Coordinates of C-alpha atoms and ligand atoms in Angstrom, one line a residue:
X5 CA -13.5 14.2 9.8
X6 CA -13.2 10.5 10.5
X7 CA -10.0 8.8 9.9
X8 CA -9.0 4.9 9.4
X9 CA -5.9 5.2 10.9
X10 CA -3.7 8.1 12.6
X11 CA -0.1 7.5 11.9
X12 CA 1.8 10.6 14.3
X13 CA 1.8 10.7 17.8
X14 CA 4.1 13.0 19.9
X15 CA 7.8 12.8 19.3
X16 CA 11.0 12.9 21.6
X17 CA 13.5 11.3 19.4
X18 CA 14.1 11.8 15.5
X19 CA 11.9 9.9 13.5
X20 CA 13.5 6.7 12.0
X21 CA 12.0 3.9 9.8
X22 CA 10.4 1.1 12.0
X23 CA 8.4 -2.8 11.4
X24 CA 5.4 -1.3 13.2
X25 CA 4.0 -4.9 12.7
X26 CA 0.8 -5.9 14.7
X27 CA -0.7 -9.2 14.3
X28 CA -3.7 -8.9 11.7
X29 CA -7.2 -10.1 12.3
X30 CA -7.8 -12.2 9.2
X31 CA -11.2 -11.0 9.0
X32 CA -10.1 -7.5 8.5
X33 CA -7.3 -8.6 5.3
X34 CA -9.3 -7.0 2.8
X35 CA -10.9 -3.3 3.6
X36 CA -13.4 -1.5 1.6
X37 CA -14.8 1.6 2.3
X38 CA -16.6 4.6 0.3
X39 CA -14.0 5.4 -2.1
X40 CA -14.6 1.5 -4.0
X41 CA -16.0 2.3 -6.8
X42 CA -13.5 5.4 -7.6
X43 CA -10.2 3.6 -6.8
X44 CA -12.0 0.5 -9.2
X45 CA -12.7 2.5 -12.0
X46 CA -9.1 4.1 -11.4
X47 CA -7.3 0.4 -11.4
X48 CA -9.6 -0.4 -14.4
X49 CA -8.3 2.4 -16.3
X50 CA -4.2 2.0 -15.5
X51 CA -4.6 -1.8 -16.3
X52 CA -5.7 -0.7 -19.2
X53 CA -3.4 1.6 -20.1
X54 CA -0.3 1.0 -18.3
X55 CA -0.6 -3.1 -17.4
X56 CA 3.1 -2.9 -18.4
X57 CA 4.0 -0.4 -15.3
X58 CA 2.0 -2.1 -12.9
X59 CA 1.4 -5.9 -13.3
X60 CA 4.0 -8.7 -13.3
X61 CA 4.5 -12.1 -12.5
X62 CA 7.5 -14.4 -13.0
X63 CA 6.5 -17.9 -13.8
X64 CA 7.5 -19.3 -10.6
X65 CA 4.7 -16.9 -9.1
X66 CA 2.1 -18.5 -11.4
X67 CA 1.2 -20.8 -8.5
X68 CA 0.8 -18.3 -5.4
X69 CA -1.2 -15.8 -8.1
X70 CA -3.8 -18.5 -8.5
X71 CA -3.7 -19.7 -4.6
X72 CA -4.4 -16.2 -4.2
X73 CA -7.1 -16.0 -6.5
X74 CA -9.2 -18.4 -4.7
X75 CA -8.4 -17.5 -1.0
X76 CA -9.4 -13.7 -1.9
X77 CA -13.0 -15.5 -3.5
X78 CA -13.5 -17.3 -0.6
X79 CA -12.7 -14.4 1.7
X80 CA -14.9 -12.0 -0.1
X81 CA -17.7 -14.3 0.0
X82 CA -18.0 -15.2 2.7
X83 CA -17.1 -11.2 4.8
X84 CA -19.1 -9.2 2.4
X85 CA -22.1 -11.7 0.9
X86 CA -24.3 -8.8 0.1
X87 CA -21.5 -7.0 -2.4
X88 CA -20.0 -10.6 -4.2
X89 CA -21.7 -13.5 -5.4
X90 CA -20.2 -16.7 -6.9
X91 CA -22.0 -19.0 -9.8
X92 CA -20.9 -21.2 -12.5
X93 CA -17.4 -20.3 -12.4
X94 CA -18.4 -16.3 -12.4
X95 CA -17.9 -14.0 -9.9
X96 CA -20.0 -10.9 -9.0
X97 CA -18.8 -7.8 -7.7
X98 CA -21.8 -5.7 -6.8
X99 CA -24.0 -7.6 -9.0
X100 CA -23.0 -5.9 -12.7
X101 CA -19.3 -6.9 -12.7
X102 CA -18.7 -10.2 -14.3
X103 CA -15.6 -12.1 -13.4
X104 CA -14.6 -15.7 -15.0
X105 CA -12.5 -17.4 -12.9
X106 CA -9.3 -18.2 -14.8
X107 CA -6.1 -20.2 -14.9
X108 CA -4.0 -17.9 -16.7
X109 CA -2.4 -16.1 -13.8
X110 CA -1.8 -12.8 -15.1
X111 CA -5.8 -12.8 -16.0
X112 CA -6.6 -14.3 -12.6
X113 CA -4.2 -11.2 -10.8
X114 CA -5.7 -8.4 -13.1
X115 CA -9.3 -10.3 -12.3
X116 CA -8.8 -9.9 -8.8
X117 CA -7.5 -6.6 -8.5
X118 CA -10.7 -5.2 -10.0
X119 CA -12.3 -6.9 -6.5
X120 CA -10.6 -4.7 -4.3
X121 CA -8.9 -1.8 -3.0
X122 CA -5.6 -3.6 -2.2
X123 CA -2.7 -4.0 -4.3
X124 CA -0.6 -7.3 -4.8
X125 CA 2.9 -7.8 -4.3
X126 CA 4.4 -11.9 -3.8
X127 CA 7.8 -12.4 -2.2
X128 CA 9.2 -16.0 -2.8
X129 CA 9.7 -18.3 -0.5
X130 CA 13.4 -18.1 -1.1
X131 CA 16.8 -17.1 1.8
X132 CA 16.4 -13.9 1.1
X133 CA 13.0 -13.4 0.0
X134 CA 12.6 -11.7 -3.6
X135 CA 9.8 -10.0 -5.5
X136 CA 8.4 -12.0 -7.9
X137 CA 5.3 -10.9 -8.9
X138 CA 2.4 -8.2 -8.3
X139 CA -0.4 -6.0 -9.6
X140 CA 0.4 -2.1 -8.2
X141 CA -1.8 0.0 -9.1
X142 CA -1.7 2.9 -6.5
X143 CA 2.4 3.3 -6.4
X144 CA 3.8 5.7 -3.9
X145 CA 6.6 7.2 -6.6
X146 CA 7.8 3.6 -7.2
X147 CA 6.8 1.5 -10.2
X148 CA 6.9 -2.2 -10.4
X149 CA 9.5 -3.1 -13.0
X150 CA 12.0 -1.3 -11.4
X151 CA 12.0 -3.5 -8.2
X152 CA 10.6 -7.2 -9.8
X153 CA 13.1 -10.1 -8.5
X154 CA 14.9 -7.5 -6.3
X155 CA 15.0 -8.6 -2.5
X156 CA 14.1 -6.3 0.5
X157 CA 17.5 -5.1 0.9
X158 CA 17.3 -3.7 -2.7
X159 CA 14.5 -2.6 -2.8
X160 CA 14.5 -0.3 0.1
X161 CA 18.0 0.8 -0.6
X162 CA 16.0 4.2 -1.4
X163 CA 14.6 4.4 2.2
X164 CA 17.1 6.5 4.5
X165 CA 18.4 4.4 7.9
X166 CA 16.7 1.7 6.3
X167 CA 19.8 -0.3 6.4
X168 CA 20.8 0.4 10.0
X169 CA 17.6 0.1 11.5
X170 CA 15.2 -2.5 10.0
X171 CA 16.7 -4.4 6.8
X172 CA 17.5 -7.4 9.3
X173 CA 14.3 -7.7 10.9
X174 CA 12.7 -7.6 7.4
X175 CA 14.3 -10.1 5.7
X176 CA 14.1 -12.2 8.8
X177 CA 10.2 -11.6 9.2
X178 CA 9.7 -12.7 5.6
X179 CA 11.7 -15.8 6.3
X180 CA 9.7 -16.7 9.0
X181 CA 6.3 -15.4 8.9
X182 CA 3.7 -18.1 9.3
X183 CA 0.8 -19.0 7.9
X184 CA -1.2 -18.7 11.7
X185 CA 0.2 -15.4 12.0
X186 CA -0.5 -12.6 9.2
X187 CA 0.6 -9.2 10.5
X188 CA 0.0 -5.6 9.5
X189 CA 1.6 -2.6 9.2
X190 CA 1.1 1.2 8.2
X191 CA 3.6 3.2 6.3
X192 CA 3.1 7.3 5.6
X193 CA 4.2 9.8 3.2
X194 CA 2.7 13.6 2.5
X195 CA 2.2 14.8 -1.2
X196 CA 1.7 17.7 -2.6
X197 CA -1.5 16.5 -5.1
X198 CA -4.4 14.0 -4.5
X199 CA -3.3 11.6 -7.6
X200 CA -3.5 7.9 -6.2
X201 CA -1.5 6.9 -9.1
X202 CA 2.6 7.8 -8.9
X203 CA 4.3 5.3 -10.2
X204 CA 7.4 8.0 -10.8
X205 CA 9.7 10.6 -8.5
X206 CA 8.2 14.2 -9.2
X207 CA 10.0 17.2 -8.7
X208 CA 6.7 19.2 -6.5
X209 CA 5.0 22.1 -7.5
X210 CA 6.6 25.6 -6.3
X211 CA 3.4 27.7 -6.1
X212 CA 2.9 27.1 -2.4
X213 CA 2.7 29.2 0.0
X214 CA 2.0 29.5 3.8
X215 CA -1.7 30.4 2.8
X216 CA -2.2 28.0 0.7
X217 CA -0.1 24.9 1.4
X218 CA -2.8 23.4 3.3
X219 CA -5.3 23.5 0.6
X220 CA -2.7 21.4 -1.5
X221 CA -1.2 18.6 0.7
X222 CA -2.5 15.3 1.6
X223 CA -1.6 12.6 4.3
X224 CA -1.0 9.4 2.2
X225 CA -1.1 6.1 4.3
X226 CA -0.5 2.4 2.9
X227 CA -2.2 -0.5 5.6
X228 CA -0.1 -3.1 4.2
X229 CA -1.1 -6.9 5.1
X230 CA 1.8 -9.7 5.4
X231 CA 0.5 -13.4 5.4
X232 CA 2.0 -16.4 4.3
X233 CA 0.3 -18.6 1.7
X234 CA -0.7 -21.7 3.2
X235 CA -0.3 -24.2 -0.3
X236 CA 2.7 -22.4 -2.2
X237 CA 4.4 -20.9 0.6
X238 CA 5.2 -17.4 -0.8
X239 CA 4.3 -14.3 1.1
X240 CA 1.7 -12.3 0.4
X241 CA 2.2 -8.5 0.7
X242 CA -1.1 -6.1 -0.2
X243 CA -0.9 -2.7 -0.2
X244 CA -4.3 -0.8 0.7
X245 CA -4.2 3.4 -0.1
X246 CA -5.7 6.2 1.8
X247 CA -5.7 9.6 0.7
X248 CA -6.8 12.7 2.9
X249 CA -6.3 16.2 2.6
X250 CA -4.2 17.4 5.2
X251 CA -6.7 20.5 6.2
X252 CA -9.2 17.7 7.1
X253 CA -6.3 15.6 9.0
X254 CA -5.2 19.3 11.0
X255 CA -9.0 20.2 11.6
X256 CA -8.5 18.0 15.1
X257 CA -5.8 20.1 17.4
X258 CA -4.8 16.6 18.8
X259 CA -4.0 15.3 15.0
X260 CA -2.2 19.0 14.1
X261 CA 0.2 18.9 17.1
X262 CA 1.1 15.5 16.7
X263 CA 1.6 15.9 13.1
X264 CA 3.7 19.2 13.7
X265 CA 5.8 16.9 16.4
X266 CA 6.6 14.2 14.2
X267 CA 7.6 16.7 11.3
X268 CA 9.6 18.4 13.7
X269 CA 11.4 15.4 14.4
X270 CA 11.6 14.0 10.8
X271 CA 15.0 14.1 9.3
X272 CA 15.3 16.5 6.2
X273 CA 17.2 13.5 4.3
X274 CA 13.7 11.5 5.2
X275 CA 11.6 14.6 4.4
X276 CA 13.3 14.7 1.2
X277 CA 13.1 11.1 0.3
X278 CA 9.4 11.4 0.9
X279 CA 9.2 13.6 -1.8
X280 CA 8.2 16.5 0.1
X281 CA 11.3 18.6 -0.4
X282 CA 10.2 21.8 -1.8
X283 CA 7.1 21.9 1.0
X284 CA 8.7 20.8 4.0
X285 CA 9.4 23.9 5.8
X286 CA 6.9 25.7 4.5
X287 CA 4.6 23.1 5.7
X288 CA 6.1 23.2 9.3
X289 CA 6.1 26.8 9.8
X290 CA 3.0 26.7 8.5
X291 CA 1.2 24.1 11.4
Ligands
HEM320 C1 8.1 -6.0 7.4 C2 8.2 -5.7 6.2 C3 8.5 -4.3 5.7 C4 8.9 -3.2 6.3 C5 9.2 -3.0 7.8 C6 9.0 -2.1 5.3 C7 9.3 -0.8 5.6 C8 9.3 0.2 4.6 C9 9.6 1.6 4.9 C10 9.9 2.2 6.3 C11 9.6 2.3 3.8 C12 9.8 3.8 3.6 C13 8.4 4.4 3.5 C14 8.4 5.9 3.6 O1 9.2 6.5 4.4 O2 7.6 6.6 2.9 C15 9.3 1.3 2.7 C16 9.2 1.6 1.4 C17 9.0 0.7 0.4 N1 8.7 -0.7 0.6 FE1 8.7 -1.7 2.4 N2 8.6 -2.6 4.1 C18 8.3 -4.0 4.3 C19 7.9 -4.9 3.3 C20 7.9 -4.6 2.0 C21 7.7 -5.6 1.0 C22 7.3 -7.1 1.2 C23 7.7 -5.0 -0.2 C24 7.5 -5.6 -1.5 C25 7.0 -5.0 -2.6 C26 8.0 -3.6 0.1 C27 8.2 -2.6 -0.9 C28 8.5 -1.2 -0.6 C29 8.7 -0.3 -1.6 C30 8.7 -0.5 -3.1 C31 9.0 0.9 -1.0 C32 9.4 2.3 -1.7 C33 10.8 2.2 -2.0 C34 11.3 3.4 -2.9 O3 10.9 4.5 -2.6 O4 12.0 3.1 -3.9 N3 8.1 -3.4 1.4 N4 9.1 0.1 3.3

């Protein structure tokens, strides 16, 4: 099996968190692939029933929500022609899905998160940059309230080493990030169920064993996109989820071993922080 992205390699250190940034092709922001209609429906059903959990905007994000609104029409229009379409103030999404545009910014951000995959997150354009607004629909056992107006700092006090590693670089890179240079980075975690939507800490099943553990686990990887807005100035953060079993991921022996070597090398404070607490030996005796 195919992947997107591969996000072990071969360890000789202990794993620690990193900015992994790479500068991002704007033409690749926004990435759709087979599982769009699946992960639509699923964001059309949580904003329906949870819009509290996952979508908020402070009124000084009004602006960058709507900014955002019409850079994402324009994008998708013109990189994918044959799956959106734009006319009298509607937008298409594969012909049948009917879109006014609006001026009402939580409209316009729920609007446009039924486009895509990706999820939203703005960061003001404030010393130090703070959450101010977002549609999250695929949370990796985080929910949205919890962290609105918090800064970086805060809101990866969770994240072990976070603090002595990158929260400096962080805050400084969304200081500074400029419009001419978007980046992207990729961020990992292993769960024990295929739910895309975990927008709470969960304690793990404890049926699994060394013959089944396999079976149960998936590789979970976020491509996250970092641009600045070039009219309001905020950053924009999305959020796009992959989920793949991880007996498809350890079908490759080069994938399996470098998987096994950055477990290994994974800290059990990080291992537990990741959620994967009750499976992480099991899982590495088990590679
Ligand atoms: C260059 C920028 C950034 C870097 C290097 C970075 C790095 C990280 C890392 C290493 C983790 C831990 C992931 C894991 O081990 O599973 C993490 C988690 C997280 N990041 Fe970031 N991040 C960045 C930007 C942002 C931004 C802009 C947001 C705004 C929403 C954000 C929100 C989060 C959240 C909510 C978590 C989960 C925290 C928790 O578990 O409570 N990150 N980030």
């Amino acid at each position: 099996m195919q992947l997107p992205y591969f996000p072990f390699e071969v360890m000789n250190e202990a794993y620690k968190p990193s900015m992994g940034l790479k500068p991002l092709d704007l033409s690749r922001w926004i990435e759709i692939d087979e599982t769009f209609k699946t992960q639509v429906a699923k964001k059309k059903d949580i904003l329906k029933n949870h819009q509290d959990l996952v979508l908020k905007i402070e009124p000084m994000a009004s602006p960058a929500v709507l900014e955002t609104q019409e850079l994402l029409k324009e994008h998708l229009l013109s990189y994918f022609p044959n799956k959106y379409s734009f006319a009298d103030s509607i937008f298409k999404v594969d012909s049948n899905d009917s879109y006014k545009i609006s001026n009402d910014p939580t409209e316009a951000l729920k609007n446009m998160s039924q486009w895509v995959q990706e999820d939203f997150a703005f960061m003001s354009p404030e010393s130090p940059s703070r959450l101010v607004g977002g549609c999250i629909c695929f949370p990796s056992r985080w929910n949205l309230p919890q962290k609105m107006s918090l800064g970086s700092d805060a809101i990866h006090a969770p994240v072990p080493k976070f603090k002595e590693t990158v929260a400096k670089a962080t805050n400084q890179f969304l200081e500074r990030i400029q419009v001419e240079k978007p980046m992207w980075r990729l961020n990992w975690t292993l769960h024990d169920c295929p739910e895309i939507f975990t927008p709470f800490p969960d304690e793990g099943r404890s049926d699994l064993t060394s013959s089944n553990i396999l079976e149960h686990t998936y590789l979970r990887m976020e491509r996250q996109t970092l641009r600045r807005l070039p009219k309001t100035n905020f950053v924009l953060f999305t959020i796009r989820t992959y989920i793949f079993p991880l007996k498809d991921v350890v079908s490759d022996p080069q994938r399996k071993i470098a998987l096994k070597s950055t477990l290994d090398h994974l800290p059990i404070e990080t291992a537990n922080y990741k959620g994967m607490r009750k499976f992480f030996d099991l899982l590495k005796n088990s590679l």
